[in-house]
Coordinates of N, CA and C in Angstrom, one line a residue:
M192 N 9.5 7.3 -22.0 CA 10.3 6.4 -21.3 C 10.1 5.0 -21.9
I193 N 10.9 4.1 -21.6 CA 10.9 2.7 -22.2 C 9.6 2.0 -21.9
I194 N 9.2 2.1 -20.8 CA 7.9 1.3 -20.4 C 6.8 2.4 -20.5
K195 N 6.0 2.3 -21.5 CA 5.0 3.2 -21.9 C 3.7 2.7 -21.1
L196 N 3.6 3.3 -19.9 CA 2.4 3.0 -19.1 C 0.9 3.3 -19.7
D197 N 1.0 4.2 -20.7 CA -0.2 4.4 -21.6 C -0.7 3.2 -22.5
T198 N 0.2 2.3 -22.7 CA -0.1 1.2 -23.6 C -0.3 -0.1 -22.7
L199 N -0.3 0.1 -21.4 CA -0.7 -1.0 -20.5 C -2.0 -1.4 -20.5
N200 N -2.2 -2.8 -20.8 CA -3.7 -3.5 -20.8 C -4.1 -3.6 -19.6
P201 N -5.1 -2.9 -19.0 CA -5.3 -3.1 -17.6 C -5.9 -4.4 -17.1
K202 N -6.4 -5.2 -18.1 CA -7.0 -6.6 -17.8 C -5.8 -7.5 -17.6
T203 N -5.0 -7.4 -18.6 CA -3.8 -8.5 -18.4 C -2.4 -8.1 -17.9
R204 N -2.3 -6.8 -17.7 CA -1.1 -6.1 -17.3 C 0.0 -6.3 -18.2
E205 N -0.3 -6.5 -19.6 CA 0.8 -6.7 -20.5 C 1.0 -5.2 -21.2
V206 N 2.3 -5.2 -21.5 CA 2.7 -4.2 -22.5 C 3.5 -4.7 -23.7
A207 N 3.8 -4.2 -24.9 CA 4.6 -4.6 -25.8 C 5.9 -5.1 -25.4
D208 N 6.3 -6.4 -25.7 CA 7.7 -7.1 -25.4 C 7.7 -7.5 -23.9
V209 N 6.8 -7.2 -23.2 CA 7.0 -7.8 -21.6 C 5.7 -8.6 -21.3
V210 N 5.8 -9.7 -20.7 CA 4.6 -10.5 -20.4 C 3.6 -9.9 -19.5
I211 N 4.1 -9.4 -18.2 CA 3.2 -8.8 -17.2 C 3.9 -7.8 -16.4
L212 N 3.2 -6.6 -16.1 CA 3.9 -5.7 -15.2 C 3.1 -5.6 -14.0
G213 N 3.7 -6.1 -12.9 CA 3.2 -5.9 -11.6 C 2.9 -4.4 -11.2
D214 N 1.9 -4.5 -10.2 CA 1.5 -3.3 -9.6 C 2.5 -2.2 -9.3
H215 N 3.5 -2.9 -8.3 CA 4.6 -2.0 -7.8 C 5.4 -1.5 -8.9
L216 N 5.9 -2.1 -9.8 CA 6.6 -1.7 -10.9 C 6.0 -0.6 -11.7
V217 N 4.7 -0.9 -12.0 CA 3.8 0.3 -12.6 C 3.8 1.6 -11.8
Q218 N 3.7 1.3 -10.5 CA 3.7 2.5 -9.6 C 5.0 3.2 -9.6
K219 N 6.0 2.5 -9.5 CA 7.3 3.2 -9.4 C 7.9 3.7 -10.7
V220 N 7.4 3.2 -11.8 CA 7.8 3.8 -13.2 C 6.9 5.0 -13.2
A221 N 5.6 5.2 -12.8 CA 4.9 6.3 -12.8 C 5.6 7.4 -12.0
L222 N 6.1 7.1 -10.9 CA 6.6 8.0 -9.9 C 7.9 8.6 -10.6
I223 N 8.7 7.7 -11.2 CA 10.0 8.1 -11.8 C 9.6 9.1 -13.0
K224 N 8.7 8.6 -13.8 CA 8.4 9.4 -14.9 C 7.8 10.9 -14.5
A225 N 7.2 10.9 -13.4 CA 6.7 12.2 -12.9 C 7.8 13.1 -12.5
H226 N 8.9 12.6 -12.0 CA 10.0 13.4 -11.4 C 11.2 13.5 -12.3
A227 N 11.4 12.7 -13.2 CA 12.5 12.7 -14.0 C 12.5 13.5 -15.2
K228 N 13.6 14.4 -15.5 CA 13.5 15.2 -16.7 C 14.3 14.6 -17.8
S229 N 15.1 13.6 -17.4 CA 16.0 12.9 -18.6 C 16.3 11.6 -18.2
Y230 N 16.5 10.8 -19.2 CA 16.8 9.3 -19.0 C 17.8 8.8 -19.8
Q231 N 18.6 7.7 -19.7 CA 19.3 7.0 -20.7 C 19.0 5.5 -20.4
L232 N 19.2 4.7 -21.4 CA 18.8 3.3 -21.2 C 20.2 2.5 -21.4
K233 N 20.4 1.5 -20.7 CA 21.5 0.6 -20.8 C 21.1 -0.9 -20.7
V234 N 21.5 -1.8 -21.6 CA 21.0 -3.3 -21.5 C 22.4 -3.9 -21.3
R235 N 22.4 -4.8 -20.5 CA 23.6 -5.6 -20.4 C 23.1 -7.2 -20.1
E236 N 24.0 -8.0 -20.6 CA 23.8 -9.5 -20.4 C 24.0 -9.9 -19.0
G237 N 23.2 -10.9 -18.5 CA 23.5 -11.3 -17.2 C 22.4 -10.9 -16.2
D238 N 22.9 -11.2 -15.0 CA 21.7 -10.8 -13.9 C 22.5 -9.9 -12.9
L239 N 21.8 -9.4 -12.0 CA 22.4 -8.6 -10.8 C 23.0 -9.6 -9.8
R240 N 23.9 -9.0 -9.1 CA 24.7 -10.0 -8.1 C 23.8 -10.3 -7.0
Y241 N 24.1 -11.3 -6.4 CA 23.5 -11.9 -5.2 C 23.6 -10.8 -4.1
P242 N 22.6 -10.5 -3.4 CA 21.3 -11.2 -3.2 C 20.2 -10.8 -4.1
Y243 N 20.4 -9.8 -5.1 CA 19.3 -9.2 -5.9 C 19.1 -10.0 -7.2
G244 N 20.0 -10.8 -7.5 CA 19.9 -11.8 -8.6 C 20.2 -13.1 -8.3
D245 N 19.8 -14.1 -9.1 CA 20.1 -15.4 -8.9 C 20.6 -16.1 -10.0
N246 N 21.3 -15.4 -11.1 CA 21.6 -16.1 -12.3 C 20.6 -16.6 -13.4
R247 N 19.4 -16.1 -13.0 CA 18.3 -16.5 -14.1 C 17.9 -15.5 -15.0
A248 N 18.2 -14.1 -14.9 CA 18.0 -13.3 -15.9 C 18.9 -13.4 -17.0
D249 N 18.4 -13.0 -18.2 CA 19.0 -13.0 -19.5 C 19.9 -11.6 -19.6
Y250 N 18.9 -10.7 -19.2 CA 19.6 -9.2 -19.4 C 19.1 -8.4 -18.2
I251 N 19.8 -7.3 -17.9 CA 19.2 -6.2 -17.1 C 19.1 -5.0 -17.8
L252 N 18.0 -4.5 -17.8 CA 17.6 -3.1 -18.4 C 17.8 -2.2 -17.3
T253 N 18.7 -1.3 -17.4 CA 18.8 -0.2 -16.4 C 18.4 1.2 -17.1
I254 N 17.5 2.0 -16.4 CA 17.0 3.2 -16.8 C 17.7 4.2 -15.7
H255 N 18.6 4.9 -16.4 CA 19.3 6.0 -15.5 C 18.4 7.2 -15.6
T256 N 18.1 7.9 -14.6 CA 17.3 9.2 -14.7 C 18.1 10.1 -13.7
D257 N 17.7 11.4 -13.9 CA 18.2 12.4 -12.9 C 17.5 12.4 -11.6
Y258 N 16.5 11.5 -11.4 CA 15.8 11.5 -10.2 C 16.2 10.2 -9.4
Q259 N 16.0 9.1 -10.2 CA 16.3 7.6 -9.6 C 16.6 6.6 -10.8
D260 N 17.5 5.7 -10.4 CA 17.7 4.7 -11.4 C 16.9 3.5 -11.1
I261 N 16.6 2.7 -12.0 CA 15.9 1.3 -11.9 C 16.6 0.4 -12.7
D262 N 16.9 -0.9 -12.1 CA 17.4 -2.0 -12.8 C 16.3 -3.0 -12.8
I263 N 16.0 -3.5 -14.2 CA 14.8 -4.5 -14.3 C 15.4 -5.9 -14.8
R264 N 15.2 -6.9 -14.2 CA 15.8 -8.2 -14.6 C 14.9 -8.9 -15.5
L265 N 15.4 -9.2 -16.7 CA 14.5 -9.8 -17.8 C 14.9 -11.2 -18.1
R266 N 14.1 -12.0 -18.4 CA 14.3 -13.5 -19.0 C 13.4 -13.6 -20.2
Y267 N 14.0 -14.1 -21.2 CA 13.2 -14.2 -22.4 C 12.4 -15.4 -22.3
N268 N 10.8 -15.3 -22.7 CA 10.0 -16.3 -22.6 C 9.7 -16.8 -24.0
N269 N 10.1 -17.9 -24.5 CA 10.1 -18.5 -25.9 C 8.7 -18.5 -26.3
R270 N 7.9 -19.1 -25.3 CA 6.4 -19.5 -25.9 C 5.6 -18.1 -26.1
K271 N 5.8 -17.1 -25.5 CA 5.2 -15.9 -25.7 C 5.9 -14.9 -26.5
D272 N 7.1 -15.2 -26.9 CA 7.9 -14.2 -27.6 C 7.9 -12.9 -27.1
K273 N 8.3 -12.9 -25.6 CA 8.3 -11.7 -24.8 C 9.2 -11.9 -23.7
Y274 N 9.5 -10.9 -22.8 CA 10.2 -11.0 -21.7 C 9.5 -11.1 -20.5
D275 N 9.9 -11.9 -19.6 CA 9.4 -12.0 -18.3 C 10.1 -10.9 -17.3
I276 N 9.6 -10.3 -16.5 CA 10.4 -9.7 -15.5 C 10.4 -10.4 -14.2
L277 N 11.7 -10.6 -13.9 CA 12.1 -11.5 -12.8 C 12.0 -10.6 -11.5
G278 N 12.3 -9.4 -11.7 CA 12.4 -8.5 -10.6 C 12.9 -7.3 -10.9
W279 N 13.0 -6.2 -9.9 CA 13.7 -5.0 -10.2 C 14.0 -4.3 -8.9
M280 N 14.9 -3.3 -9.0 CA 15.5 -2.5 -7.8 C 15.7 -1.2 -8.2
T281 N 15.6 -0.4 -7.3 CA 15.9 1.2 -7.7 C 17.0 1.6 -6.7
A282 N 17.8 2.7 -7.2 CA 18.7 3.4 -6.3 C 18.5 4.7 -6.3
N283 N 18.6 5.4 -5.2 CA 18.5 6.7 -5.0 C 19.5 7.6 -5.5
K284 N 19.2 8.8 -6.0 CA 20.3 9.7 -6.3 C 21.0 10.4 -5.2

């Protein structure tokens, strides 16, 4: 899957290309990985519609699975040359 939890640094909560993964997102991705048999990725510019977004995200990474979909709001962090996760939401199948 796109978020490789096995590369998560336990001290800093960092993975490649993302500044920090919060505990809840790590748990949700682990749950989806345990149940999903297939996935597709989609990246689009912009943010989620209000009330889930506030026009601050540069991109939305959507991970479509046969179990549950997840939208992750991303904003590029120039200082760290990585993406900040502004928030995320899931949708049940």
